GROMACS .gro file of C-alpha atoms in nm:
model
   78
    1UNK     CA    1  -9.353  -5.047   0.483
    2UNK     CA    2  -9.566  -5.224   0.745
    3UNK     CA    3  -9.598  -5.106   1.100
    4UNK     CA    4  -9.551  -5.328   1.399
    5UNK     CA    5  -9.877  -5.354   1.594
    6UNK     CA    6  -9.879  -5.178   1.929
    7UNK     CA    7  -9.900  -5.427   2.217
    8UNK     CA    8 -10.235  -5.402   2.397
    9UNK     CA    9 -10.078  -5.297   2.728
   10UNK     CA   10  -9.892  -5.012   2.558
   11UNK     CA   11 -10.207  -4.899   2.380
   12UNK     CA   12 -10.397  -4.893   2.709
   13UNK     CA   13 -10.127  -4.667   2.857
   14UNK     CA   14 -10.139  -4.437   2.554
   15UNK     CA   15 -10.515  -4.410   2.591
   16UNK     CA   16 -10.488  -4.342   2.964
   17UNK     CA   17 -10.228  -4.067   2.917
   18UNK     CA   18 -10.427  -3.913   2.632
   19UNK     CA   19 -10.741  -3.900   2.845
   20UNK     CA   20 -10.553  -3.737   3.133
   21UNK     CA   21 -10.411  -3.472   2.902
   22UNK     CA   22 -10.753  -3.401   2.750
   23UNK     CA   23 -10.921  -3.375   3.093
   24UNK     CA   24 -10.650  -3.144   3.228
   25UNK     CA   25 -10.668  -2.931   2.914
   26UNK     CA   26 -11.046  -2.903   2.930
   27UNK     CA   27 -11.039  -2.823   3.304
   28UNK     CA   28 -10.817  -2.527   3.215
   29UNK     CA   29 -11.050  -2.436   2.928
   30UNK     CA   30 -10.767  -2.462   2.675
   31UNK     CA   31 -10.811  -2.558   2.313
   32UNK     CA   32 -10.572  -2.809   2.163
   33UNK     CA   33 -10.425  -2.523   1.963
   34UNK     CA   34 -10.364  -2.310   2.274
   35UNK     CA   35 -10.209  -2.601   2.463
   36UNK     CA   36  -9.980  -2.664   2.167
   37UNK     CA   37  -9.876  -2.298   2.164
   38UNK     CA   38  -9.803  -2.301   2.538
   39UNK     CA   39  -9.607  -2.625   2.505
   40UNK     CA   40  -9.420  -2.515   2.194
   41UNK     CA   41  -9.533  -2.815   1.990
   42UNK     CA   42  -9.768  -2.865   1.698
   43UNK     CA   43 -10.145  -2.884   1.748
   44UNK     CA   44 -10.148  -3.208   1.553
   45UNK     CA   45  -9.913  -3.359   1.815
   46UNK     CA   46 -10.158  -3.269   2.092
   47UNK     CA   47 -10.445  -3.412   1.886
   48UNK     CA   48 -10.264  -3.740   1.815
   49UNK     CA   49 -10.149  -3.772   2.177
   50UNK     CA   50 -10.500  -3.726   2.313
   51UNK     CA   51 -10.637  -3.984   2.068
   52UNK     CA   52 -10.344  -4.223   2.130
   53UNK     CA   53 -10.271  -4.256   1.759
   54UNK     CA   54  -9.899  -4.219   1.824
   55UNK     CA   55  -9.658  -4.249   2.110
   56UNK     CA   56  -9.545  -3.905   2.226
   57UNK     CA   57  -9.183  -3.848   2.311
   58UNK     CA   58  -9.085  -3.791   2.672
   59UNK     CA   59  -8.985  -3.439   2.572
   60UNK     CA   60  -9.337  -3.366   2.445
   61UNK     CA   61  -9.494  -3.510   2.759
   62UNK     CA   62  -9.271  -3.288   2.973
   63UNK     CA   63  -9.363  -2.981   2.766
   64UNK     CA   64  -9.734  -3.064   2.783
   65UNK     CA   65  -9.720  -3.117   3.160
   66UNK     CA   66  -9.542  -2.783   3.205
   67UNK     CA   67  -9.793  -2.605   2.982
   68UNK     CA   68 -10.078  -2.754   3.186
   69UNK     CA   69  -9.906  -2.666   3.513
   70UNK     CA   70  -9.910  -3.023   3.639
   71UNK     CA   71  -9.632  -3.263   3.739
   72UNK     CA   72  -9.544  -3.512   3.467
   73UNK     CA   73  -9.638  -3.789   3.709
   74UNK     CA   74 -10.000  -3.668   3.703
   75UNK     CA   75 -10.015  -3.758   3.335
   76UNK     CA   76  -9.853  -4.099   3.357
   77UNK     CA   77  -9.956  -4.234   3.697
   78UNK     CA   78 -10.156  -4.555   3.732
   0.00000   0.00000   0.00000
């Protein structure tokens, strides 16, 4: 089963969101594991989201934003 390539614009957004999550997490001195616990998701999901290797669901982004104590818009703004 082949995967459809991610359009460049979408990949840039994934990378941007992943960087914002990583920076916010590090500012709060949280490990990926601790952020995952606070968000109620798997650590691997946090890892893959920060590296932009997959597209997180809106639900996961909401949970991550809540766990970080930031508005969702802070993670996805331009």
